[in-house]
Amino acid sequence: MRGYLVAIFLSAVFLYYVLYCILWRTDVYGVPPVDMKRRHKIQPCPSKPAFASLLRFHQFHPFLCAADFKKLASLYGSDKFDLPYGIRTSAGHFQLALSKLQSCDLFDDEFDSVPCKRCVVVGNGGVLKNKTLGEKIDSYDVIIRMNDGPIVGHEEEVGRRTTFRLFYPESVFSDPKHNDPNSTVILTAFKPHDLKWLWELLTGGKINTNSFWKKPALNLIYKPYQIRILDPFIIRTAAYELLNFPKVFPKNQKPQHPTTGIIAITLAFHICHEVHLAGFKYNFSDLQSPLHYYGNATMSLMNKSAYHNVTAEQLFLKDITEKNFVVNLIQD
Ligand SMILES: *[C@@H]1O[C@H](CO)[C@@H](O)[C@H](O)[C@H]1NC(C)=O
Ligand SMILES: *[C@@H]1O[C@H](CO)[C@@H](O)[C@H](O)[C@H]1NC(C)=O
Ligand SMILES: *[C@@H]1O[C@H](CO)[C@@H](O)[C@H](O)[C@H]1NC(C)=O
Ligand SMILES: *[C@@H]1O[C@H](CO)[C@@H](O)[C@H](O)[C@H]1NC(C)=O
Ligand SMILES: *[C@@H]1O[C@H](CO)[C@@H](O)[C@H](O)[C@H]1NC(C)=O
Ligand SMILES: *[C@@H]1O[C@H](CO)[C@@H](O)[C@H](O)[C@H]1NC(C)=O
């Protein structure tokens, strides 16, 4: 009996080790087997992207699918982390929200046929104000925007096209004039209520607005076919691998999480071959300079948020720019 137990234990350890090697020790172009199914939509590019060394897996399918998100969560270790870095204790919330979506595709077939995609991630920074980068931004294969950074009225500054827009309940547009039916919008879930909020809006239920740090949108301007849910693996990669956040914060400090901007760049690293940035700089030396390219907020309103580490993010941006992993469209 004891012998059996030891044998079973040893083979379990061996299996775990083999799985571990397959998962984590492959280079960026080695692909874990289960991943193939979901990757078929990403057109491979023969040359390595400049930022390949930053990533465990390049060409990672970034959106959760109702059918297999649990399986992939255990494959990628996302079942060992809570939101926003994994699905542990929130799998039910994910399941509910995903069950109301119509697709987990990355690109449509036409777009998919473009290999080696060139992407631009458009931040909402005031540096975009009075620049005429709109046409340049529109020339990319993939244009990633975030939160409620508007296009309407700012076409010359930031362009007209949007491939992806990342959002969360407190940052999403509620005026339908901002919906571009050609864009895919991506829920970045930070807490279980974000998923519950999406599910409630998609089922026409009553929104419970407790548990939000700011009043969330009470209506959804997007159609179910446009909506995806970001795999928390992307947010975890941003926090632990790119920003090097500690896994445990001191008891007297609130845990910090990456901003949507850094999450958007991390997403771009996983689906693009070239990544360019615009609107990511803040001018801390001039408190009267505009905070965003829209509205009237100035840098003086840039709150020292306990939730983000702006210093770590600015250092990261400086580093990836100096290493030519990304190109900044606005030099200075
Ligand atoms: C943008 O241009 C307007 C009008 O020319 C000017 O009033 C404003 O100060 C400029 N803003 C910045 C940030 O340069
Ligand atoms: C959406 O895409 C179609 C087909 O590519 C294009 O004709 C249309 O102008 C686009 N709409 C917007 C709002 O960009
Ligand atoms: C920041 O603002 C100061 C003061 O207005 C200005 O001299 C400087 O050029 C600005 N820096 C950037 C990067 O825009
Ligand atoms: C910004 O300020 C201008 C001029 O004071 C005002 O007309 C405009 O409504 C303000 N915009 C916003 C979004 O508050
Ligand atoms: C900073 O905090 C003030 C007061 O709490 C708020 O009015 C303002 O909108 C905040 N600014 C930003 C950029 O979040
Ligand atoms: C923010 O990040 C910087 C650079 O990684 C680090 O030195 C600093 O301690 C962090 N700040 C907080 C409040 O954790």
Tab-separated table of N, CA and C in Angstrom, residues 162-215:
chain	number	residue	atom	x	y	z
A	162	THR	N	-10.313	53.163	-34.324
A	162	THR	CA	-9.996	52.490	-33.060
A	162	THR	C	-10.161	50.997	-33.281
A	163	THR	N	-9.108	50.232	-33.093
A	163	THR	CA	-9.238	48.775	-33.189
A	163	THR	C	-9.694	48.233	-31.842
A	164	PHE	N	-8.979	48.612	-30.795
A	164	PHE	CA	-9.306	48.148	-29.445
A	164	PHE	C	-9.382	49.340	-28.500
A	165	ARG	N	-10.323	49.248	-27.564
A	165	ARG	CA	-10.379	50.240	-26.490
A	165	ARG	C	-10.531	49.490	-25.175
A	166	LEU	N	-9.589	49.680	-24.265
A	166	LEU	CA	-9.688	49.058	-22.942
A	166	LEU	C	-10.521	49.947	-22.029
A	167	PHE	N	-11.318	49.313	-21.191
A	167	PHE	CA	-12.153	50.108	-20.289
A	167	PHE	C	-12.441	49.339	-19.009
A	168	TYR	N	-12.936	50.053	-18.010
A	168	TYR	CA	-13.501	49.448	-16.810
A	168	TYR	C	-14.737	50.253	-16.444
A	169	PRO	N	-15.584	49.771	-15.538
A	169	PRO	CA	-16.906	50.406	-15.341
A	169	PRO	C	-16.845	51.883	-15.002
A	170	GLU	N	-15.790	52.301	-14.295
A	170	GLU	CA	-15.710	53.700	-13.876
A	170	GLU	C	-15.159	54.584	-14.979
A	171	SER	N	-14.695	54.012	-16.085
A	171	SER	CA	-14.005	54.821	-17.096
A	171	SER	C	-14.634	54.723	-18.469
A	172	VAL	N	-15.772	54.052	-18.576
A	172	VAL	CA	-16.313	53.769	-19.910
A	172	VAL	C	-17.250	54.897	-20.343
A	173	PHE	N	-17.291	55.164	-21.649
A	173	PHE	CA	-18.224	56.167	-22.184
A	173	PHE	C	-19.660	55.763	-21.889
A	174	SER	N	-20.544	56.753	-21.694
A	174	SER	CA	-21.962	56.394	-21.610
A	174	SER	C	-22.787	57.098	-22.699
A	175	ASP	N	-22.165	58.039	-23.420
A	175	ASP	CA	-22.866	58.725	-24.504
A	175	ASP	C	-22.644	57.950	-25.813
A	176	PRO	N	-23.752	57.463	-26.439
A	176	PRO	CA	-23.625	56.619	-27.632
A	176	PRO	C	-22.868	57.271	-28.788
A	177	LYS	N	-22.703	58.597	-28.776
A	177	LYS	CA	-21.981	59.221	-29.892
A	177	LYS	C	-20.530	58.739	-29.948
A	178	HIS	N	-20.054	58.156	-28.865
A	178	HIS	CA	-18.662	57.702	-28.826
A	178	HIS	C	-18.492	56.259	-29.297
A	179	ASN	N	-19.580	55.594	-29.654
A	179	ASN	CA	-19.422	54.204	-30.094
A	179	ASN	C	-19.071	54.118	-31.562
A	180	ASP	N	-17.890	53.592	-31.851
A	180	ASP	CA	-17.500	53.271	-33.216
A	180	ASP	C	-17.795	51.783	-33.392
A	181	PRO	N	-18.784	51.435	-34.245
A	181	PRO	CA	-19.174	50.021	-34.356
A	181	PRO	C	-18.051	49.121	-34.858
A	182	ASN	N	-17.002	49.720	-35.428
A	182	ASN	CA	-15.881	48.910	-35.907
A	182	ASN	C	-14.872	48.588	-34.822
A	183	SER	N	-15.055	49.092	-33.639
A	183	SER	CA	-14.016	48.815	-32.646
A	183	SER	C	-14.467	47.757	-31.650
A	184	THR	N	-13.475	47.073	-31.125
A	184	THR	CA	-13.686	46.040	-30.110
A	184	THR	C	-13.317	46.660	-28.772
A	185	VAL	N	-14.191	46.497	-27.790
A	185	VAL	CA	-13.901	47.087	-26.481
A	185	VAL	C	-13.613	45.978	-25.474
A	186	ILE	N	-12.645	46.223	-24.621
A	186	ILE	CA	-12.104	45.169	-23.768
A	186	ILE	C	-12.267	45.527	-22.301
A	187	LEU	N	-13.062	44.729	-21.599
A	187	LEU	CA	-13.208	44.957	-20.164
A	187	LEU	C	-11.947	44.492	-19.451
A	188	THR	N	-11.355	45.424	-18.704
A	188	THR	CA	-10.208	45.116	-17.871
A	188	THR	C	-10.760	45.005	-16.459
A	189	ALA	N	-10.904	43.785	-15.961
A	189	ALA	CA	-11.570	43.583	-14.666
A	189	ALA	C	-10.557	43.712	-13.533
A	190	PHE	N	-10.833	44.625	-12.617
A	190	PHE	CA	-9.965	44.790	-11.456
A	190	PHE	C	-10.562	44.132	-10.221
A	191	LYS	N	-11.900	43.988	-10.217
A	191	LYS	CA	-12.565	43.420	-9.043
A	191	LYS	C	-13.795	42.637	-9.506
A	192	PRO	N	-14.297	41.723	-8.671
A	192	PRO	CA	-15.440	40.895	-9.089
A	192	PRO	C	-16.635	41.739	-9.536
A	193	HIS	N	-16.830	42.915	-8.916
A	193	HIS	CA	-17.987	43.731	-9.268
A	193	HIS	C	-17.930	44.251	-10.702
A	194	ASP	N	-16.729	44.340	-11.275
A	194	ASP	CA	-16.617	44.802	-12.660
A	194	ASP	C	-17.281	43.795	-13.607
A	195	LEU	N	-17.100	42.506	-13.288
A	195	LEU	CA	-17.706	41.455	-14.108
A	195	LEU	C	-19.214	41.396	-13.866
A	196	LYS	N	-19.599	41.591	-12.614
A	196	LYS	CA	-21.006	41.578	-12.253
A	196	LYS	C	-21.719	42.737	-12.947
A	197	TRP	N	-21.076	43.874	-12.978
A	197	TRP	CA	-21.604	45.070	-13.634
A	197	TRP	C	-21.874	44.787	-15.121
A	198	LEU	N	-20.890	44.151	-15.788
A	198	LEU	CA	-21.061	43.852	-17.210
A	198	LEU	C	-22.239	42.896	-17.406
A	199	TRP	N	-22.277	41.867	-16.568
A	199	TRP	CA	-23.352	40.874	-16.673
A	199	TRP	C	-24.709	41.544	-16.452
A	200	GLU	N	-24.795	42.411	-15.445
A	200	GLU	CA	-26.067	43.088	-15.155
A	200	GLU	C	-26.506	43.963	-16.320
A	201	LEU	N	-25.541	44.661	-16.937
A	201	LEU	CA	-25.909	45.517	-18.069
A	201	LEU	C	-26.357	44.683	-19.270
A	202	LEU	N	-25.706	43.541	-19.470
A	202	LEU	CA	-26.036	42.715	-20.634
A	202	LEU	C	-27.326	41.934	-20.443
A	203	THR	N	-27.767	41.775	-19.197
A	203	THR	CA	-29.015	41.058	-18.968
A	203	THR	C	-30.151	42.023	-18.637
A	204	GLY	N	-29.850	43.304	-18.655
A	204	GLY	CA	-30.889	44.297	-18.395
A	204	GLY	C	-31.299	44.381	-16.944
A	205	GLY	N	-30.479	43.854	-16.074
A	205	GLY	CA	-30.796	43.883	-14.648
A	205	GLY	C	-30.483	45.231	-14.028
A	206	LYS	N	-30.731	45.322	-12.738
A	206	LYS	CA	-30.476	46.568	-12.026
A	206	LYS	C	-29.008	46.608	-11.623
A	207	ILE	N	-28.392	47.770	-11.833
A	207	ILE	CA	-26.975	47.901	-11.494
A	207	ILE	C	-26.827	48.231	-10.020
A	208	ASN	N	-26.002	47.460	-9.355
A	208	ASN	CA	-25.657	47.773	-7.985
A	208	ASN	C	-24.400	48.641	-8.026
A	209	THR	N	-24.540	49.912	-7.639
A	209	THR	CA	-23.397	50.824	-7.810
A	209	THR	C	-22.492	50.892	-6.585
A	210	ASN	N	-22.768	50.068	-5.590
A	210	ASN	CA	-21.833	50.008	-4.467
A	210	ASN	C	-20.541	49.349	-4.960
A	211	SER	N	-19.502	49.455	-4.189
A	211	SER	CA	-18.222	48.798	-4.489
A	211	SER	C	-17.474	49.386	-5.674
A	212	PHE	N	-17.845	50.574	-6.121
A	212	PHE	CA	-17.053	51.223	-7.157
A	212	PHE	C	-16.415	52.471	-6.561
A	213	TRP	N	-15.221	52.832	-7.042
A	213	TRP	CA	-14.545	53.998	-6.445
A	213	TRP	C	-15.070	55.290	-7.039
A	214	LYS	N	-15.862	55.157	-8.110
A	214	LYS	CA	-16.465	56.311	-8.748
A	214	LYS	C	-17.719	55.755	-9.385
A	215	LYS	N	-18.729	56.558	-9.566
A	215	LYS	CA	-19.973	56.025	-10.119
A	215	LYS	C	-19.718	55.365	-11.485
